[in-house]
Short mmCIF file of C-alpha atoms and ligand atoms in Angstrom, two decimals:
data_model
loop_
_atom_site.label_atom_id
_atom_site.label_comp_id
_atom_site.label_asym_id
_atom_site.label_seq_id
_atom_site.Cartn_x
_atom_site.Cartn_y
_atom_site.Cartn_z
CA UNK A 1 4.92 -14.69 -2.60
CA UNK A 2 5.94 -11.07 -4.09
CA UNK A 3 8.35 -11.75 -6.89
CA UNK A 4 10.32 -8.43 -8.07
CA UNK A 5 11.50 -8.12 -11.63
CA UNK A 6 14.04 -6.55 -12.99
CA UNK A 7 14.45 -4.96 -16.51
CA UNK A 8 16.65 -2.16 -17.46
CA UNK A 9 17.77 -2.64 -21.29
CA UNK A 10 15.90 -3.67 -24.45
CA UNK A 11 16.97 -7.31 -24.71
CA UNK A 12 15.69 -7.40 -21.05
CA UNK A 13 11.75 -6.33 -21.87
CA UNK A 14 11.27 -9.32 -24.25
CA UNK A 15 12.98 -11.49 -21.78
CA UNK A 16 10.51 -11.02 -18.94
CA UNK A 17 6.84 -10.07 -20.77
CA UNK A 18 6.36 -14.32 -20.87
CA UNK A 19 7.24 -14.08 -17.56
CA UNK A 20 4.95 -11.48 -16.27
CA UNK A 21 1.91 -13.39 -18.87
CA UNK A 22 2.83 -16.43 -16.81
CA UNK A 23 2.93 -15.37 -13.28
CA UNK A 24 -0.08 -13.58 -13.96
CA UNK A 25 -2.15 -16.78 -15.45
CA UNK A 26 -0.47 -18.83 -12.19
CA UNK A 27 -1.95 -16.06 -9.81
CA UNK A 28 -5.72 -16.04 -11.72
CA UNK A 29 -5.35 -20.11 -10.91
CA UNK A 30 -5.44 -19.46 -7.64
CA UNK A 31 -1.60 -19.96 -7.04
CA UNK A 32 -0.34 -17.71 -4.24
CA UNK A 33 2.21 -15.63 -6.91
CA UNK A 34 2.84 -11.93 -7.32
CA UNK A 35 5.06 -9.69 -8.86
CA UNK A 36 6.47 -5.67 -9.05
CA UNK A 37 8.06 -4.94 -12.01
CA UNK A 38 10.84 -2.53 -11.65
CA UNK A 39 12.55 -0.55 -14.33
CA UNK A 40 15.89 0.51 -13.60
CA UNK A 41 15.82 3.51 -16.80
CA UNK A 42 19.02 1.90 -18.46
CA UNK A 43 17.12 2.48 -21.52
CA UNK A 44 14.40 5.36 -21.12
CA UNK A 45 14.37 6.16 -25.27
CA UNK A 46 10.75 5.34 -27.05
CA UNK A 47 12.77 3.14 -29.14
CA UNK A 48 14.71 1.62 -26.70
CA UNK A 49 12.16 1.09 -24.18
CA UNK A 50 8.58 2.37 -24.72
CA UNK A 51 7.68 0.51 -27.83
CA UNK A 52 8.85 -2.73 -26.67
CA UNK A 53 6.18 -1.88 -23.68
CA UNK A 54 4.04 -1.41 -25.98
CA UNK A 55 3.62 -3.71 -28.42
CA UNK A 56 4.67 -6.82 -25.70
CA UNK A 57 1.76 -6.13 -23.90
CA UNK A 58 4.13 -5.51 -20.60
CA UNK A 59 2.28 -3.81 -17.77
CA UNK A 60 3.33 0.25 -16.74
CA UNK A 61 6.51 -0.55 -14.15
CA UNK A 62 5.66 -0.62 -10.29
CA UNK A 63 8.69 1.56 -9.88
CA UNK A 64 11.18 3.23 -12.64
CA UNK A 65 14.50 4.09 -10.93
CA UNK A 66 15.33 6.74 -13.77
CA UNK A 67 18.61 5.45 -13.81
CA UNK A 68 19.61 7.16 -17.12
CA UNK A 69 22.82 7.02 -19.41
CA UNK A 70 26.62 7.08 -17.64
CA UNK A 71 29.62 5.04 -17.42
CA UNK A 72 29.10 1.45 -16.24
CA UNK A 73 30.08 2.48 -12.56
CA UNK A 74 27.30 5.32 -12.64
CA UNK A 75 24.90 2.76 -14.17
CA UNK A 76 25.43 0.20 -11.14
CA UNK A 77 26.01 2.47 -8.90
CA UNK A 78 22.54 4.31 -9.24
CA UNK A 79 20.82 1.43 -10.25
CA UNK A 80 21.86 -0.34 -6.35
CA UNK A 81 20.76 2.91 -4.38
CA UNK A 82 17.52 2.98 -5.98
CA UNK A 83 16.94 -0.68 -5.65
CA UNK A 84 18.06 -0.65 -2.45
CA UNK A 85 15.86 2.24 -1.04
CA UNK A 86 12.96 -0.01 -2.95
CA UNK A 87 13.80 -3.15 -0.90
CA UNK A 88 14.37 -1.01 2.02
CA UNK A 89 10.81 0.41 2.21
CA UNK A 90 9.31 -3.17 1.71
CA UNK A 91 11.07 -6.40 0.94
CA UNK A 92 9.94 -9.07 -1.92
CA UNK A 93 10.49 -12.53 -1.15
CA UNK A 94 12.74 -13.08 -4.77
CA UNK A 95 14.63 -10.82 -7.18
CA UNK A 96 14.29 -12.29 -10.91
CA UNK A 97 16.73 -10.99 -12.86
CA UNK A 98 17.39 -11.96 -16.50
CA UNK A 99 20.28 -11.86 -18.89
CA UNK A 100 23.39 -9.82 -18.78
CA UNK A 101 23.33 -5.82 -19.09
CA UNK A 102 24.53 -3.52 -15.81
CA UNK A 103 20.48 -3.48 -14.20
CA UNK A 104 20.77 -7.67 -14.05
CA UNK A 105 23.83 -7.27 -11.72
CA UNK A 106 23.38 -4.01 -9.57
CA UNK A 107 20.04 -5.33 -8.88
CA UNK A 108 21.28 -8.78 -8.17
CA UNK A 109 23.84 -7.27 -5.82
CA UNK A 110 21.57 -4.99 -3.97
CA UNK A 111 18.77 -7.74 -3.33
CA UNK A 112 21.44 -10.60 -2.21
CA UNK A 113 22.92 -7.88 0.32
CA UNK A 114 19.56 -7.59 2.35
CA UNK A 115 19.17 -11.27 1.96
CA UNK A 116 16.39 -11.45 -0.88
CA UNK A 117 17.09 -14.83 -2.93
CA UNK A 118 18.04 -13.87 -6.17
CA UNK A 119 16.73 -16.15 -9.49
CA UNK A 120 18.89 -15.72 -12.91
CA UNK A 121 17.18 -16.38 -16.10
CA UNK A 122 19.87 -17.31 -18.62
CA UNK A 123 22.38 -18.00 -16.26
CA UNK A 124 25.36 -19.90 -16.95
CA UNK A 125 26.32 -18.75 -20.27
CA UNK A 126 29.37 -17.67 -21.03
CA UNK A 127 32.02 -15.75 -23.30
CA UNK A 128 35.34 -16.38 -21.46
CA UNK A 129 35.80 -12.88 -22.83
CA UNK A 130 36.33 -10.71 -19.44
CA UNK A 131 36.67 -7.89 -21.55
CA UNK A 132 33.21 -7.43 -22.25
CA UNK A 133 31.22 -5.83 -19.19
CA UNK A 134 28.28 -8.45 -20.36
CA UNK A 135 30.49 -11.47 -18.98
CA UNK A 136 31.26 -9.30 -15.60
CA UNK A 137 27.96 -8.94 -14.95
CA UNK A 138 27.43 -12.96 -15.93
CA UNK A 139 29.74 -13.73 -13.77
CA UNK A 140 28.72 -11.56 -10.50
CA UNK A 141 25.22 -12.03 -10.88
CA UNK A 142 25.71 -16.15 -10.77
CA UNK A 143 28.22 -15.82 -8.30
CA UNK A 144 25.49 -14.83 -5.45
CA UNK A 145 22.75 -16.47 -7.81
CA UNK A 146 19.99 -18.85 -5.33
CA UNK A 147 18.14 -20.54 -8.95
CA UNK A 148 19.69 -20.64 -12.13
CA UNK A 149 17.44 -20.99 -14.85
CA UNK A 150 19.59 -22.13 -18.15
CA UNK A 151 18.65 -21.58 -21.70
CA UNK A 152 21.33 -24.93 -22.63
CA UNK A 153 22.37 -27.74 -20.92
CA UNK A 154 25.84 -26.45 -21.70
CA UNK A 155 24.96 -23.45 -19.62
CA UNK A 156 24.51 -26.17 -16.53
CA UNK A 157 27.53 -27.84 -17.12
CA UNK A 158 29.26 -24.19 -17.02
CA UNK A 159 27.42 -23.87 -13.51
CA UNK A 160 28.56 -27.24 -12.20
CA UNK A 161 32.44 -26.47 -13.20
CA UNK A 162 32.24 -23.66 -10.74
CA UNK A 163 30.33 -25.94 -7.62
CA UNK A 164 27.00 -25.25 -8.36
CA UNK A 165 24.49 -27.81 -7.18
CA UNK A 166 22.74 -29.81 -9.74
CA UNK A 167 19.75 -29.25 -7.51
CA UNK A 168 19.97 -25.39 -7.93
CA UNK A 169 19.92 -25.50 -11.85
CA UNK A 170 17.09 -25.75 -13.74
CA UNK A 171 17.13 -26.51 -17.27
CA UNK A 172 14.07 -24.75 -18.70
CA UNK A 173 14.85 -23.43 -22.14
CA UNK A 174 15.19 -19.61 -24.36
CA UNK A 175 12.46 -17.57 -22.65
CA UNK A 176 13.25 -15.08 -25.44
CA UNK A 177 11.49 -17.45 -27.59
CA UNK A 178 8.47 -17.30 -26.00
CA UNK A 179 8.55 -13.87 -27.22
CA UNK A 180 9.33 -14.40 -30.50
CA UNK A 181 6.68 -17.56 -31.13
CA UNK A 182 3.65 -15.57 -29.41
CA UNK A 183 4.40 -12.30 -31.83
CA UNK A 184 5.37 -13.94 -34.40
CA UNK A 185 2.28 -13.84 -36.24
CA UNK A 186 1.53 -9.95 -35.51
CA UNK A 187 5.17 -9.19 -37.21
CA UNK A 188 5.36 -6.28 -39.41
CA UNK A 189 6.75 -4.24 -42.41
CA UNK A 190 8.43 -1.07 -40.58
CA UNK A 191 8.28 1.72 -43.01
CA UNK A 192 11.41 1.39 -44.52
CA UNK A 193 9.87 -1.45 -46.39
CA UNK A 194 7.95 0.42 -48.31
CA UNK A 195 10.16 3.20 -48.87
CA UNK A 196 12.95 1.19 -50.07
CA UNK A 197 10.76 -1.28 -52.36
CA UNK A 198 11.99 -4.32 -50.22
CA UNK A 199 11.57 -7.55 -51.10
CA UNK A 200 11.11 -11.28 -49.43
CA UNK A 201 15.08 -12.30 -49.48
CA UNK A 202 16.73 -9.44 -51.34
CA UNK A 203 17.94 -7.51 -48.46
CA UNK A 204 20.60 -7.54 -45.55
CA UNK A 205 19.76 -6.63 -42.12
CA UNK A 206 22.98 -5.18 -40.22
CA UNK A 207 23.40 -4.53 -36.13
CA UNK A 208 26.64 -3.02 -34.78
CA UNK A 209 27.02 -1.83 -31.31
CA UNK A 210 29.18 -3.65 -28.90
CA UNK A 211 32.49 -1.39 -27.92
CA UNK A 212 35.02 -3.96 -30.01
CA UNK A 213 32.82 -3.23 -33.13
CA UNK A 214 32.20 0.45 -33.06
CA UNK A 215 34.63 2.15 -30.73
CA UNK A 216 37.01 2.64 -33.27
CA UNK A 217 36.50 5.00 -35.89
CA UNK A 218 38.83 2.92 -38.25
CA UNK A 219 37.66 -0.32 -37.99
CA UNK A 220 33.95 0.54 -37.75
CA UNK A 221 34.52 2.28 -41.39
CA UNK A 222 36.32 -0.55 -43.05
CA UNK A 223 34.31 -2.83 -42.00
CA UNK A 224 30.88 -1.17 -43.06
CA UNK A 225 32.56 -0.50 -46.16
CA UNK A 226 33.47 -4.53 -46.71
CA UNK A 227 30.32 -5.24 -45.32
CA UNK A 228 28.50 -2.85 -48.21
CA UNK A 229 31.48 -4.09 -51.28
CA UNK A 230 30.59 -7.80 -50.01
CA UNK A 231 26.43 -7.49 -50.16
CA UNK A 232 25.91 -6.00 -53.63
CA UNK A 233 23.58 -5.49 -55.10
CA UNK A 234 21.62 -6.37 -52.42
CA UNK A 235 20.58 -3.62 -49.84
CA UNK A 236 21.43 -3.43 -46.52
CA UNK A 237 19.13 -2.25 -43.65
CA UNK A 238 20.97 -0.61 -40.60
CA UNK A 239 18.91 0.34 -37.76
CA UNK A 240 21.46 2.27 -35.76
CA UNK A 241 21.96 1.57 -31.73
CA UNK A 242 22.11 5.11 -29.81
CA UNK A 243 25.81 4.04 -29.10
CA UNK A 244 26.47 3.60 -32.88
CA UNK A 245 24.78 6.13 -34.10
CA UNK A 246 26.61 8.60 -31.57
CA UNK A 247 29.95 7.03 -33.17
CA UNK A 248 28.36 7.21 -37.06
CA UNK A 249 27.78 10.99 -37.16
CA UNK A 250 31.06 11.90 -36.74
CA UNK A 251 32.34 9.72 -39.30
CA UNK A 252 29.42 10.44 -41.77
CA UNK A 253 29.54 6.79 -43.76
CA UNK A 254 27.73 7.15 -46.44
CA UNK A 255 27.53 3.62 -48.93
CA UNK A 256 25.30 3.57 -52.09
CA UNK A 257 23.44 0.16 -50.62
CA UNK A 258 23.19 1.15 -47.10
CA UNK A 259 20.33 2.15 -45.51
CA UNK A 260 20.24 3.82 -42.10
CA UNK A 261 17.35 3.77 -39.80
CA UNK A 262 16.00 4.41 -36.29
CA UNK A 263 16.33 1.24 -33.61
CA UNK A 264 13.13 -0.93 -34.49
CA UNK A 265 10.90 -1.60 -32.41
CA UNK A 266 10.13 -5.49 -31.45
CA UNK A 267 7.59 -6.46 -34.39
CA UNK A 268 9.38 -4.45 -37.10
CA UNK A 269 12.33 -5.41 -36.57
CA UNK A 270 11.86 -8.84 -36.13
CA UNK A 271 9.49 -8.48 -39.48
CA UNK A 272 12.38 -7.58 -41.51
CA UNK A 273 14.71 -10.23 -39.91
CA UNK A 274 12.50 -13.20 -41.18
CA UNK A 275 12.02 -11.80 -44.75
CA UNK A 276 15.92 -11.21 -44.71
CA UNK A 277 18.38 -13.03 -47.24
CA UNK A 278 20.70 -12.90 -44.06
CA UNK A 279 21.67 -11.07 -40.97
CA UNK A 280 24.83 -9.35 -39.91
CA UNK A 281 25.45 -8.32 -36.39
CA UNK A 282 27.44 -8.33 -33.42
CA UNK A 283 24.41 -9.06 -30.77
CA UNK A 284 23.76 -12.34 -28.91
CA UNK A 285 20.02 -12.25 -28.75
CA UNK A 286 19.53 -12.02 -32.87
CA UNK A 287 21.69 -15.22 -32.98
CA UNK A 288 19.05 -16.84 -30.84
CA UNK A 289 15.97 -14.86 -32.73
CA UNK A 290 18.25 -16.05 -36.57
CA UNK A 291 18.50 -20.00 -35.32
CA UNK A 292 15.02 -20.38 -34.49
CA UNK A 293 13.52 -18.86 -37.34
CA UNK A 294 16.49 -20.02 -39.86
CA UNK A 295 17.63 -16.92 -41.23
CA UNK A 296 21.71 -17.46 -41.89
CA UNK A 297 23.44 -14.97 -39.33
CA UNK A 298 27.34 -13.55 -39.84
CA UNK A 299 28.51 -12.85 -36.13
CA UNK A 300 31.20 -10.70 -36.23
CA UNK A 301 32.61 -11.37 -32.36
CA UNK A 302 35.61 -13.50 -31.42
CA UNK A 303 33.82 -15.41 -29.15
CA UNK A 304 29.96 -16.20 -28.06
CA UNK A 305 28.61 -17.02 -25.20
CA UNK A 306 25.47 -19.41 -27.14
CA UNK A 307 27.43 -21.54 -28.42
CA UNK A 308 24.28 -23.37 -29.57
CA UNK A 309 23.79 -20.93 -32.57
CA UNK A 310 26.60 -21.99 -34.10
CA UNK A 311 26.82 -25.87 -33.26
CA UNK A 312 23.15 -26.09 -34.20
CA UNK A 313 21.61 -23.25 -35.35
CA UNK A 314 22.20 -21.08 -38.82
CA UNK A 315 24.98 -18.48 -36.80
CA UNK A 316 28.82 -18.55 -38.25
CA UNK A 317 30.97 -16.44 -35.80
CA UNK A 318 33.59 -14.96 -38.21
CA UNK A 319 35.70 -12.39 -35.64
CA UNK A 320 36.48 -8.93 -35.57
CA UNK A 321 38.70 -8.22 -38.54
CA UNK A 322 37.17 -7.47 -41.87
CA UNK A 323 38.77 -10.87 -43.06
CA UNK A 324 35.80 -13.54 -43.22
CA UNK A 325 33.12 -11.11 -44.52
CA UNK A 326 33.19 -10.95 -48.06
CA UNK A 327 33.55 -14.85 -48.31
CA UNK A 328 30.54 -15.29 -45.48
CA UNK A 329 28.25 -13.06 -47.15
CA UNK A 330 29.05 -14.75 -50.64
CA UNK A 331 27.93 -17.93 -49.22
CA UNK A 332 24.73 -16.58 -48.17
CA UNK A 333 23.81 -14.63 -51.57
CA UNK A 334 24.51 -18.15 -53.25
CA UNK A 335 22.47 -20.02 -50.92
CA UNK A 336 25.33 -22.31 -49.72
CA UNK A 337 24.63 -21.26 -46.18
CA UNK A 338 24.08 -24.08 -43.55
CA UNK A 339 20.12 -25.07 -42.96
CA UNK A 340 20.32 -25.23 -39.14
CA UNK A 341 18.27 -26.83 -36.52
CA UNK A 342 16.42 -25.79 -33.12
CA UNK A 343 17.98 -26.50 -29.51
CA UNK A 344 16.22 -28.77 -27.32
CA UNK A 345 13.29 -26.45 -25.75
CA UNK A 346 13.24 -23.19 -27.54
CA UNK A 347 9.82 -24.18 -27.80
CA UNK A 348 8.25 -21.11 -26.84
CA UNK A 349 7.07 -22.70 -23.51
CA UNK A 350 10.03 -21.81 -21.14
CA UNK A 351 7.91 -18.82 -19.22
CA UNK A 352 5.97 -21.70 -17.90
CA UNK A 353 8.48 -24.33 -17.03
CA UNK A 354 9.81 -21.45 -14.67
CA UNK A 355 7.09 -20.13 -13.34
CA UNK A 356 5.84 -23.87 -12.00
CA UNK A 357 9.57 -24.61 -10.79
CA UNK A 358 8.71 -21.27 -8.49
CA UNK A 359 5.28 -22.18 -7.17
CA UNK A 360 7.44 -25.39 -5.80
CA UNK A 361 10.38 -23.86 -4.57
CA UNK A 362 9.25 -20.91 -2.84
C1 UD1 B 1 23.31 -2.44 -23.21
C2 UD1 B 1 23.84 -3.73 -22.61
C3 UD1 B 1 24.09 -4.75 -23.71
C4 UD1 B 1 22.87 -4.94 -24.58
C5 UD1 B 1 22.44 -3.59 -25.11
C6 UD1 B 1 21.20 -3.71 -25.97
C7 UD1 B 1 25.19 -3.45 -20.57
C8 UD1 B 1 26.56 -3.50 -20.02
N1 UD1 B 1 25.08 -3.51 -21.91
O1 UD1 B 1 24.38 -1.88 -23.97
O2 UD1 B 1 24.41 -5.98 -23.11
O3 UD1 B 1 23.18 -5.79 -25.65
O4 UD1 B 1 22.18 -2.72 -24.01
O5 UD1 B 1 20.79 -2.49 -26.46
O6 UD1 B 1 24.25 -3.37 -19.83
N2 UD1 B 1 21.11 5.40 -25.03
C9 UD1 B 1 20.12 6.18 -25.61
N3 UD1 B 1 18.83 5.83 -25.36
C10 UD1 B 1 18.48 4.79 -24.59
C11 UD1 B 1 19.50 4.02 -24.02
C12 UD1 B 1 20.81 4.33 -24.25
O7 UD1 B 1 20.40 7.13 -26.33
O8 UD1 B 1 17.28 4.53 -24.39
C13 UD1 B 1 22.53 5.73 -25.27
C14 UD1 B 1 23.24 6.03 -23.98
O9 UD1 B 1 23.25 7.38 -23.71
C15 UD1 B 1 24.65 5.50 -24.21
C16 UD1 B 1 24.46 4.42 -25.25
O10 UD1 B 1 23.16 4.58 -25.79
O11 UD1 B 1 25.47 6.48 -24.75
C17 UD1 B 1 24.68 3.06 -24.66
O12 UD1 B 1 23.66 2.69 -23.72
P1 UD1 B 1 23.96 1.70 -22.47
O13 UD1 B 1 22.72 1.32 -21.81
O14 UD1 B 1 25.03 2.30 -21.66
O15 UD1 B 1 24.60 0.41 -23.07
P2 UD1 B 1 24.34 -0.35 -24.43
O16 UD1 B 1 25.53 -0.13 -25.29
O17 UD1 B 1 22.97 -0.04 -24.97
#
């Protein structure tokens, strides 16, 4: 059984190293399981991409499709010819794909088109906001999806609503957490740390770059500027997306407590995250990443698709306008911030529940 894998974008390589580790310890037990790992180039930086490689122990891709930056019709567009002319030359019997970005649903497209079963890890979830290209490419890619593997039984009951079989859906847990439990112990101090005397709680991390947050010169300036009135004297860490950043230097924001570096790679970042006082961001992986390891997290979205953060974990989803922030990060710098608890299986085992589900299925 030759399994392709898909990864284009950074949230996706920490999604599927667990998976390659466990396909790869099924197949040395004698289990008749392979994989190719293709890389569609979404993301081609050494921040973006290479270090996550890297340090996640995630073998050199069977194929890179050098897909490159361009609008999201580019994206798909060269992401399903080069997948295609993959599948074309020699067929796999499943396309995994995981999450939400543009290479999860060109590559879902182009493999259910010359009938290769397609697998979704993370499937289900949902925004309701059809304004964000993430919750297209949700949508598509379930809509043609063979085996949905859910992070939430919430995810499921999404599923069902729309007529998917119970039998299809597998409940197996936050594969991302796999991730995050088997580094957790090699984490470390990226050199800002140093540079900036940082200490254990006394210190904001900040992520912007979803279009609704950063698009707008206005709005990204007032609220980086409530963001930096509300945290002092506290500093606050920026690593800067390639999208912000591209947005930033025009603007050139300057703030006394704000400090501006490079995207992080996996370990740093996630270093600096746990020996936060609290997290501010727009992303829907962190939320996961804050929960587990109880760090209090300000979302600043309208909506989420993990729910679960919020219900249960230590995420508060305070919206778009600069309104909530001062008051949310007041909370946090008093320590009246909500403990939080773990949802059922982000137990750092989910790589394996799926892996065993395939040896059955296929
Ligand atoms: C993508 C995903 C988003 C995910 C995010 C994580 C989609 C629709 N969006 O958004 O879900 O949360 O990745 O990072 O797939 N760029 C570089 N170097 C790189 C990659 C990108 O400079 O290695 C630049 C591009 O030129 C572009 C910008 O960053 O201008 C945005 O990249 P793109 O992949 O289009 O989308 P993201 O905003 O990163």
């Amino acid at each position: 059984m030759l399994i392709d894998i898909i990864a284009g974008a950074r949230p996706n390589f920490i999604k599927i190293a667990p998976l390659i580790a466990a396909i790869k310890k099924s197949k040395a037990e004698g289990e008749n399981i392979d994989y190719r790992l293709i890389h569609t180039g979404q993301h081609y930086d050494k921040n973006m991409s290479d270090s996550f490689f890297e340090q996640l122990n995630i073998p050199f891709p069977d194929v890179n499709l050098e897909v490159g930056s361009g609008t999201q019709a580019e994206q798909t567009a060269g992401i399903m010819i080069g997948y295609e002319r993959v599948l074309l030359d020699s067929k796999s019997d499943l396309c995994v794909v995981v999450g939400d970005v543009t290479s999860t649903m060109a590559c879902a497209i182009a493999a259910k088109k010359l009938h290769v079963p397609v697998a979704h890890i993370e499937a289900g979830i949902r925004s309701n906001d059809i304004r964000m290209p993430e919750e297209i490419n949700r949508i598509l890619t379930d809509s043609i999806t063979d085996y949905f593997f859910t992070t939430t039984t919430g995810a499921g009951e999404n599923l069902k609503k729309l007529g998917v079989s119970e039998d299809k859906i597998h409940f197996v847990g936050n594969i991302m957490i796999d991730t995050l439990r088997a580094q957790e112990a090699s984490f470390r101090a990226p050199s800002v740390w140093s540079e900036k005397d940082l200490k254990d709680k006394s210190y904001f991390v900040l992520t912007l770059h979803r279009p609704a947050n950063v698009d707008g010169e206005r709005a990204l300036k007032e609220t980086m500027s409530e963001i930096s009135k509300a945290a002092m004297p506290y500093p606050i860490v920026f690593p800067v997306h390639p999208r912000t950043r591209k947005i930033l230097e025009s603007l050139e924001l300057n703030f006394p407590n704000l400090i501006y570096t490079e995207p992080l790679s996996y370990l740093e970042f996630n270093y600096l995250v746990k020996h936060a006082k609290g997290v501010v961001t727009d992303s829907g992986g962190i939320t996961e990443e804050t929960t587990v390891m109880g760090i209090p997290c300000i979302t600043l979205r309208d909506n989420t698709e993990r729910p679960e953060t919020c219900d249960i974990g230590t995420n508060k989803l305070i919206g778009t306008s600069t309104e909530f922030i001062a008051s949310s990060i007041e909370e946090i710098k008093n320590d009246n911030w909500k403990k939080g608890g773990i949802p059922d299986k982000w137990d750092g085992q989910t790589a394996g529940r799926i892996v065993s589900i395939l040896n059955n299925l296929l």
